[in-house]
PDB file of C-alpha atoms in Angstrom:
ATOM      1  CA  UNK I   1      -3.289   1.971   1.341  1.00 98.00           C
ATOM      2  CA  UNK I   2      -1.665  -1.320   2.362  1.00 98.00           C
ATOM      3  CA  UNK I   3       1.708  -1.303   1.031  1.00 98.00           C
ATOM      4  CA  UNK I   4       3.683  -5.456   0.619  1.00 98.00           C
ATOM      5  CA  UNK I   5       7.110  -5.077   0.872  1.00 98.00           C
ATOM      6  CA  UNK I   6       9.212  -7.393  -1.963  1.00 98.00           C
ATOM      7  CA  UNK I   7      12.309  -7.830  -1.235  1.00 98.00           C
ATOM      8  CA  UNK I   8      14.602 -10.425  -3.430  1.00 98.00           C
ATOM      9  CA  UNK I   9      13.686 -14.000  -1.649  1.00 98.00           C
ATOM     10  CA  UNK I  10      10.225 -13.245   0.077  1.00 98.00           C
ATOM     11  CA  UNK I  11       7.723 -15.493   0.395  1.00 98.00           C
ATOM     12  CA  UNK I  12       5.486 -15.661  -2.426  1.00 98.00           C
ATOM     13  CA  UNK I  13       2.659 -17.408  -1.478  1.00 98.00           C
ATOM     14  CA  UNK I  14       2.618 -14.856   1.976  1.00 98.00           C
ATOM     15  CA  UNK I  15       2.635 -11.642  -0.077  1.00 98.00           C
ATOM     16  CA  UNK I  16       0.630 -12.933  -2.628  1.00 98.00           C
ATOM     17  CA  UNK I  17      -2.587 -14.725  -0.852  1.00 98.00           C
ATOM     18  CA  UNK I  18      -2.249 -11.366   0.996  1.00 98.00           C
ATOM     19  CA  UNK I  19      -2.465  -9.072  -1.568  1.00 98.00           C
ATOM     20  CA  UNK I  20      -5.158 -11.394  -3.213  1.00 98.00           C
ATOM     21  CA  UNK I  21      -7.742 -11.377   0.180  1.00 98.00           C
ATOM     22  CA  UNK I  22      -7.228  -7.872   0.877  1.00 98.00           C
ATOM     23  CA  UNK I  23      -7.835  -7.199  -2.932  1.00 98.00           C
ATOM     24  CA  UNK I  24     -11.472  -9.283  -2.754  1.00 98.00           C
ATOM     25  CA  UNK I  25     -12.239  -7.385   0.691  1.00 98.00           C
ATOM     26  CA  UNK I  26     -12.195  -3.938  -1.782  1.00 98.00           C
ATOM     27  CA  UNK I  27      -8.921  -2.296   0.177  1.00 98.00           C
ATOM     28  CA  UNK I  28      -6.416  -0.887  -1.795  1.00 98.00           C
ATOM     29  CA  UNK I  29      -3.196  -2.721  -2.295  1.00 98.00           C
ATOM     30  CA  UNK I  30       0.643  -1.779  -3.521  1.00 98.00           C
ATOM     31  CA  UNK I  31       2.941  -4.398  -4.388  1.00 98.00           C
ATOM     32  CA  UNK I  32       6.252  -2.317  -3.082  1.00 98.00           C
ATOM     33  CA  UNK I  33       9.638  -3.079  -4.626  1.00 98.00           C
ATOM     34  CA  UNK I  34      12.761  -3.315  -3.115  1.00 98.00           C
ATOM     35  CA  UNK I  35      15.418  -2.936  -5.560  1.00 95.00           C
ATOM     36  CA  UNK I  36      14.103  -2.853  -8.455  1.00 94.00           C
ATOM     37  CA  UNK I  37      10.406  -3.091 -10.394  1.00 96.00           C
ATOM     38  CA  UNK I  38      10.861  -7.118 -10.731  1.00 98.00           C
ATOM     39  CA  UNK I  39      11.200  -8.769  -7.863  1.00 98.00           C
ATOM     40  CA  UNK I  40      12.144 -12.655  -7.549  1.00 98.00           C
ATOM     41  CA  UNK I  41      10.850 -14.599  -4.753  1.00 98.00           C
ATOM     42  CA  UNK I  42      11.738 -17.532  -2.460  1.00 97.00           C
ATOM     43  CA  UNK I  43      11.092 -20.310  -5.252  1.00 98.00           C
ATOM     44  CA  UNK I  44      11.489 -18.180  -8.063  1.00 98.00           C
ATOM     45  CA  UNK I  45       8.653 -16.356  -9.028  1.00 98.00           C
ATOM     46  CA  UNK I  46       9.315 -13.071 -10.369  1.00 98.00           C
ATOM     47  CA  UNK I  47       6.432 -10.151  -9.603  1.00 98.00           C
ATOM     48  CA  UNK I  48       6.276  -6.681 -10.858  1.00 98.00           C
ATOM     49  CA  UNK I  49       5.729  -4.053  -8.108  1.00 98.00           C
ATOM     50  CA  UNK I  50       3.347  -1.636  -8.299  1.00 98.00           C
ATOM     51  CA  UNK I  51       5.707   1.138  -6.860  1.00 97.00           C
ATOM     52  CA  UNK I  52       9.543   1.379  -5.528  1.00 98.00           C
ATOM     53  CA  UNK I  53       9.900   1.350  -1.726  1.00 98.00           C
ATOM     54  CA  UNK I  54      11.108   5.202  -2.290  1.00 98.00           C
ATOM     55  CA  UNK I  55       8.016   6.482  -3.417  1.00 97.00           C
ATOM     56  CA  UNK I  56       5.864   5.356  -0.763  1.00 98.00           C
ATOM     57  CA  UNK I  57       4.460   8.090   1.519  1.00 96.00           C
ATOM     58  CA  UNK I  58       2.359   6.948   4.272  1.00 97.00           C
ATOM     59  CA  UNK I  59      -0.745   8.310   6.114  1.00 96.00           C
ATOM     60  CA  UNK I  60      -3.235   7.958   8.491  1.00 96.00           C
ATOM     61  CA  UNK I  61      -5.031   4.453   8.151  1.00 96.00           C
ATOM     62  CA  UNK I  62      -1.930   2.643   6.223  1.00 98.00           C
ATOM     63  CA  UNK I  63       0.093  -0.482   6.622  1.00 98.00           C
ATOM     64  CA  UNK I  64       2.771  -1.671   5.808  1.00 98.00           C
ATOM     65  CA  UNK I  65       2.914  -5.863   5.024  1.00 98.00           C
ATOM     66  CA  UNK I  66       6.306  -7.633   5.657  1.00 98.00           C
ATOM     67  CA  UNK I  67       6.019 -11.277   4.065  1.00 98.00           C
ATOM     68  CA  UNK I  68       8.635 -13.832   5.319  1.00 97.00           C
ATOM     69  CA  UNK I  69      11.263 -15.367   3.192  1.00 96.00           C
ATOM     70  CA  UNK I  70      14.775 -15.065   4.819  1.00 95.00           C
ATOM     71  CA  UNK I  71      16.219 -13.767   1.563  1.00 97.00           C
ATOM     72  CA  UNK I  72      12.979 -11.027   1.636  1.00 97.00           C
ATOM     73  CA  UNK I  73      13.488 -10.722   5.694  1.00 98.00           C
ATOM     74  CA  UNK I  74      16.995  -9.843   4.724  1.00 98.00           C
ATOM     75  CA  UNK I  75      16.255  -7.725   1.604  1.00 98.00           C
ATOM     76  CA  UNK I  76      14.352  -5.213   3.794  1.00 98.00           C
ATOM     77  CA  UNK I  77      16.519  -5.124   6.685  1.00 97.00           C
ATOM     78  CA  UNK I  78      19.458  -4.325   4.249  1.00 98.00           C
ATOM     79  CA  UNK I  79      17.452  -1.356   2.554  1.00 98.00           C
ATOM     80  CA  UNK I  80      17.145   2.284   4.500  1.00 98.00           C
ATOM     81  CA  UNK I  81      14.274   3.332   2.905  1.00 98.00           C
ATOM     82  CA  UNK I  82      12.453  -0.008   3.866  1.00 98.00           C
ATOM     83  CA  UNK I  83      13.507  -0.180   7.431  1.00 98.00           C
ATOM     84  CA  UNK I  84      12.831   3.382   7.810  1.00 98.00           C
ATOM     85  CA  UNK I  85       9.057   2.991   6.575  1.00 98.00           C
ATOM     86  CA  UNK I  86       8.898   0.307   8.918  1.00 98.00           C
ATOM     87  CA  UNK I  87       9.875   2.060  11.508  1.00 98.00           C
ATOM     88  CA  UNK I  88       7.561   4.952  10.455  1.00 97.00           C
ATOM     89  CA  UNK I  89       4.317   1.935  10.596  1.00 98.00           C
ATOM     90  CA  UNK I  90       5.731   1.015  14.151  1.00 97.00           C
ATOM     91  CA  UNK I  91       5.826   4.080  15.735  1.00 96.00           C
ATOM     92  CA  UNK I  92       2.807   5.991  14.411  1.00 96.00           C
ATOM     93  CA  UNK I  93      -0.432   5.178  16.083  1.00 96.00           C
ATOM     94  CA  UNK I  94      -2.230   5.905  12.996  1.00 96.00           C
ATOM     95  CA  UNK I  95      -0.498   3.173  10.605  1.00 98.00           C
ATOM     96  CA  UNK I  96      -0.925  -0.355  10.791  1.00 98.00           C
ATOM     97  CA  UNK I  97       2.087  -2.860  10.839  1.00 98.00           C
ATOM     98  CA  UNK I  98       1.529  -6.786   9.614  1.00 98.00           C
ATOM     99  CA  UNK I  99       4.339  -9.517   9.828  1.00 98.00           C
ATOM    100  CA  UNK I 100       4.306 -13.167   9.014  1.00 98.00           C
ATOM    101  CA  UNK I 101       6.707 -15.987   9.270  1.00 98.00           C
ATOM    102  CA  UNK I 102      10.250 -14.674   9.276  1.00 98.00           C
ATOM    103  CA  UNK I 103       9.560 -11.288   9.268  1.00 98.00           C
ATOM    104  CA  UNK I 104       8.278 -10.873  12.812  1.00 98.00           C
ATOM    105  CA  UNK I 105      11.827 -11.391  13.955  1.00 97.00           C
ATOM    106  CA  UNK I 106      13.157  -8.241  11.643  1.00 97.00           C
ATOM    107  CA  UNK I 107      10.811  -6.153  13.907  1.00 98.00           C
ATOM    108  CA  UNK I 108      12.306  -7.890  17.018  1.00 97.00           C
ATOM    109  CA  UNK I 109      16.303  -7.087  15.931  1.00 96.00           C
ATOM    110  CA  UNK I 110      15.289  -3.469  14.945  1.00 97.00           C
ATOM    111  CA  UNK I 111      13.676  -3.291  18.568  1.00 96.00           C
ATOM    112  CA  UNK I 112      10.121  -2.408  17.586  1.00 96.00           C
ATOM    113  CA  UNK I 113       8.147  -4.746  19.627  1.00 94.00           C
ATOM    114  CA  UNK I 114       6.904  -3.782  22.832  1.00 91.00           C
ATOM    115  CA  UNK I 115       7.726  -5.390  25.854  1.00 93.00           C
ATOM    116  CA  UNK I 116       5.353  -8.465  26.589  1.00 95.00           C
ATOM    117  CA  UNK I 117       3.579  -7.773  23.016  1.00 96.00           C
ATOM    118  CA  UNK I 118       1.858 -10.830  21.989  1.00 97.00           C
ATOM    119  CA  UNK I 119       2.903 -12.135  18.434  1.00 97.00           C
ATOM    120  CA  UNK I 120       3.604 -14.916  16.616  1.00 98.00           C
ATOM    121  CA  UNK I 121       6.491 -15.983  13.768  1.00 97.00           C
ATOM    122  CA  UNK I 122       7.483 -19.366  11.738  1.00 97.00           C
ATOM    123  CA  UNK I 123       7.810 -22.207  14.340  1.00 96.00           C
ATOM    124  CA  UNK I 124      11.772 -22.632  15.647  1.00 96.00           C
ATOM    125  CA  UNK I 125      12.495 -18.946  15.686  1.00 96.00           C
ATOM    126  CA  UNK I 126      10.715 -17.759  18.546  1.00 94.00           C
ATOM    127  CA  UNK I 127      13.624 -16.887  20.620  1.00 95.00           C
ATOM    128  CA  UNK I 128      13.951 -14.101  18.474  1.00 94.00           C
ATOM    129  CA  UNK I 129      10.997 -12.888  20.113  1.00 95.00           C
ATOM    130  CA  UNK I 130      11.316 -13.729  23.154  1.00 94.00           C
ATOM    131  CA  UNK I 131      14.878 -12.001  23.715  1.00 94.00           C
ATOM    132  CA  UNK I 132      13.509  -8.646  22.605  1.00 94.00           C
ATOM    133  CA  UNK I 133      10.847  -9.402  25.315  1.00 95.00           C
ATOM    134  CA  UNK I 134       8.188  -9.918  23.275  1.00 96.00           C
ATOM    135  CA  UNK I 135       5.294 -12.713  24.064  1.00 95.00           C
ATOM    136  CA  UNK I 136       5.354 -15.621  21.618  1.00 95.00           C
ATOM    137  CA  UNK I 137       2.344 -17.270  21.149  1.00 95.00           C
ATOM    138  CA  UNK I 138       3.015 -20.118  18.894  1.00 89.00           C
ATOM    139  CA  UNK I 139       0.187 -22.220  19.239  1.00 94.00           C
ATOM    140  CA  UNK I 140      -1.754 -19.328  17.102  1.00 96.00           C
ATOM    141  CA  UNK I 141      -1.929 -18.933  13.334  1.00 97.00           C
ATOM    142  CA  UNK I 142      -2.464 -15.080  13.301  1.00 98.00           C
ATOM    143  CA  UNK I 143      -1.840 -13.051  16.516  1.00 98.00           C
ATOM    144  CA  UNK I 144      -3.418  -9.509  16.764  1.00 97.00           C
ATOM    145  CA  UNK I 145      -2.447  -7.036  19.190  1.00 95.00           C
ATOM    146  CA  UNK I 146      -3.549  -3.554  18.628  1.00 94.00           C
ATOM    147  CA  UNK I 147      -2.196  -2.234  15.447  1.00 96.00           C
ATOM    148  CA  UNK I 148       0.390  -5.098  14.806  1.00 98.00           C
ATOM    149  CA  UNK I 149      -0.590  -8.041  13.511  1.00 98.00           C
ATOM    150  CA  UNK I 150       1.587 -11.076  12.807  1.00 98.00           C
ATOM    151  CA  UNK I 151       1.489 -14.105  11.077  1.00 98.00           C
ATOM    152  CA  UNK I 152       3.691 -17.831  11.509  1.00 98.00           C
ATOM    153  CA  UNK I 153       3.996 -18.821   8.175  1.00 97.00           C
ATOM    154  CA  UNK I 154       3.252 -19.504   4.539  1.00 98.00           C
ATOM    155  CA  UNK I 155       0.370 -22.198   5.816  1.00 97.00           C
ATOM    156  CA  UNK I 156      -0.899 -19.507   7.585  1.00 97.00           C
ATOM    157  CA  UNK I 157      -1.614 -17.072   4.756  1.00 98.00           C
ATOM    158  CA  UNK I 158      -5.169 -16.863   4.467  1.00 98.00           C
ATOM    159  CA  UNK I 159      -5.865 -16.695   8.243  1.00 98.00           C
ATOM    160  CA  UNK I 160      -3.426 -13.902   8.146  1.00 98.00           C
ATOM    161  CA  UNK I 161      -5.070 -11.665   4.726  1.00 98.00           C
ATOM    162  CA  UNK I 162      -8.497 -12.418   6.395  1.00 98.00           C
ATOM    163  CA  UNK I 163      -7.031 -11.005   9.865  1.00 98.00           C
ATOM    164  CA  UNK I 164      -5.764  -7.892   8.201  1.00 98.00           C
ATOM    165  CA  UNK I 165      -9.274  -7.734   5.855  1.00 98.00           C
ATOM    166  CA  UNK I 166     -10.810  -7.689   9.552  1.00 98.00           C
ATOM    167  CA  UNK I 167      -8.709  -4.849  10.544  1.00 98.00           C
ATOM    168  CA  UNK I 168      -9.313  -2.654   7.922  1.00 98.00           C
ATOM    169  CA  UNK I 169     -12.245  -3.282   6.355  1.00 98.00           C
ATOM    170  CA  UNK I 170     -14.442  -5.103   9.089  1.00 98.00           C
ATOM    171  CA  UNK I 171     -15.330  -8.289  10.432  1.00 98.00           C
ATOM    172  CA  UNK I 172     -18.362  -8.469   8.146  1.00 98.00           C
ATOM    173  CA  UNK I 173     -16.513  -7.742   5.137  1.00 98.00           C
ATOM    174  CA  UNK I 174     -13.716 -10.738   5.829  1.00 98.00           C
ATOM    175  CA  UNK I 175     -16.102 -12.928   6.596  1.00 98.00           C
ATOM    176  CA  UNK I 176     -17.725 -12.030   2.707  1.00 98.00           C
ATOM    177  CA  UNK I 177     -14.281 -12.450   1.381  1.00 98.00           C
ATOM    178  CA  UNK I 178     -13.542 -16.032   3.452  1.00 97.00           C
ATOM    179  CA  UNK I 179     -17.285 -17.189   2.081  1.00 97.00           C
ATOM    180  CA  UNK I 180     -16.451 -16.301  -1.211  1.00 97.00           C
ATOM    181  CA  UNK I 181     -13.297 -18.242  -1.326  1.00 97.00           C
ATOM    182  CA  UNK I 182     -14.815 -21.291   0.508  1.00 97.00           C
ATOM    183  CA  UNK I 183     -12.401 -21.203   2.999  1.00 95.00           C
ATOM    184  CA  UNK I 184     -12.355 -22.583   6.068  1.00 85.00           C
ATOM    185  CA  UNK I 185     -16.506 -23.341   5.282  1.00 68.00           C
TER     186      UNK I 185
END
């Protein structure tokens, strides 16, 4: 299961191309709630979640999405039961962790990148990563390095669905999904 995490002020169009590629690519998908079932993003679109942040157990094979959006970024980091399934994602070698825009730097604060870890995040905010030691690389859309992938920003959406499509589903069945939606073709 890949489980989005909506907090009030993420990104919409990051959670929600997400949810939509990974959706086409046949992988199963939960909008998770921070806060409530109705969740209000950046510039005021209002989602339903699929499931509260509480209820989510996770297990071998998951991930967990973190869309940007400083009000989102900040919704998370202020929720225990968020941060501490992020923290589960991080350090289990069996989960996945994904990160785009502002979010990358929420994983850099809470100390869960690895030294010299290659990554990217929204353009003016890589010192964030680079004091927790981390490598930007900001001339990349989508940077993937083992099971964390991140993402720089809303622009950078679809590269970043398709890249996590690739991870868990299989080059062969992003590339069906990125024909399908004419992108990039």
């Amino acid at each position: 299961m890949v489980y989005i995490l909506l907090g009030a002020g993420f990104e919409e169009a990051e959670a929600l191309v997400t949810a939509d590629v990974l959706r086409r690519a046949n992988l199963p998908v939960a909008l998770t709630g921070i806060g409530g079932p109705a969740v209000t993003g950046s510039h005021k679109i209002t989602v339903q979640a699929d499931l509260p942040v509480e209820a989510v157990e996770l297990t071998e094979g998951d991930m967990v999405v973190l869309p940007g959006g400083m009000g989102g970024v900040s919704s998370i980091e202020g929720s225990g039961a968020a941060m501490a399934l992020v923290r589960q994602a991080a350090e289990d070698p069996d989960c996945w962790l994904a990160a785009i825009c502002a979010a990358p730097t929420l994983l850099a604060r809470a100390g869960l990148l690895d030294q010299g870890v290659r990554c990217v995040c929204y353009p003016g905010m890589e010192g964030e990563l680079a004091r927790a030691e981390a490598a930007p690389e900001m001339d990349r859309s989508v940077v993937a390095e083992g099971r964390l992938i991140t993402g720089r920003g809303p622009g950078s959406a679809f590269d970043f669905g398709l890249a996590l499509a690739a991870a868990l589903a299989g080059p062969d069945a992003a590339e069906q999904v990125r024909g399908a939606l004419h992108y990039g073709v």
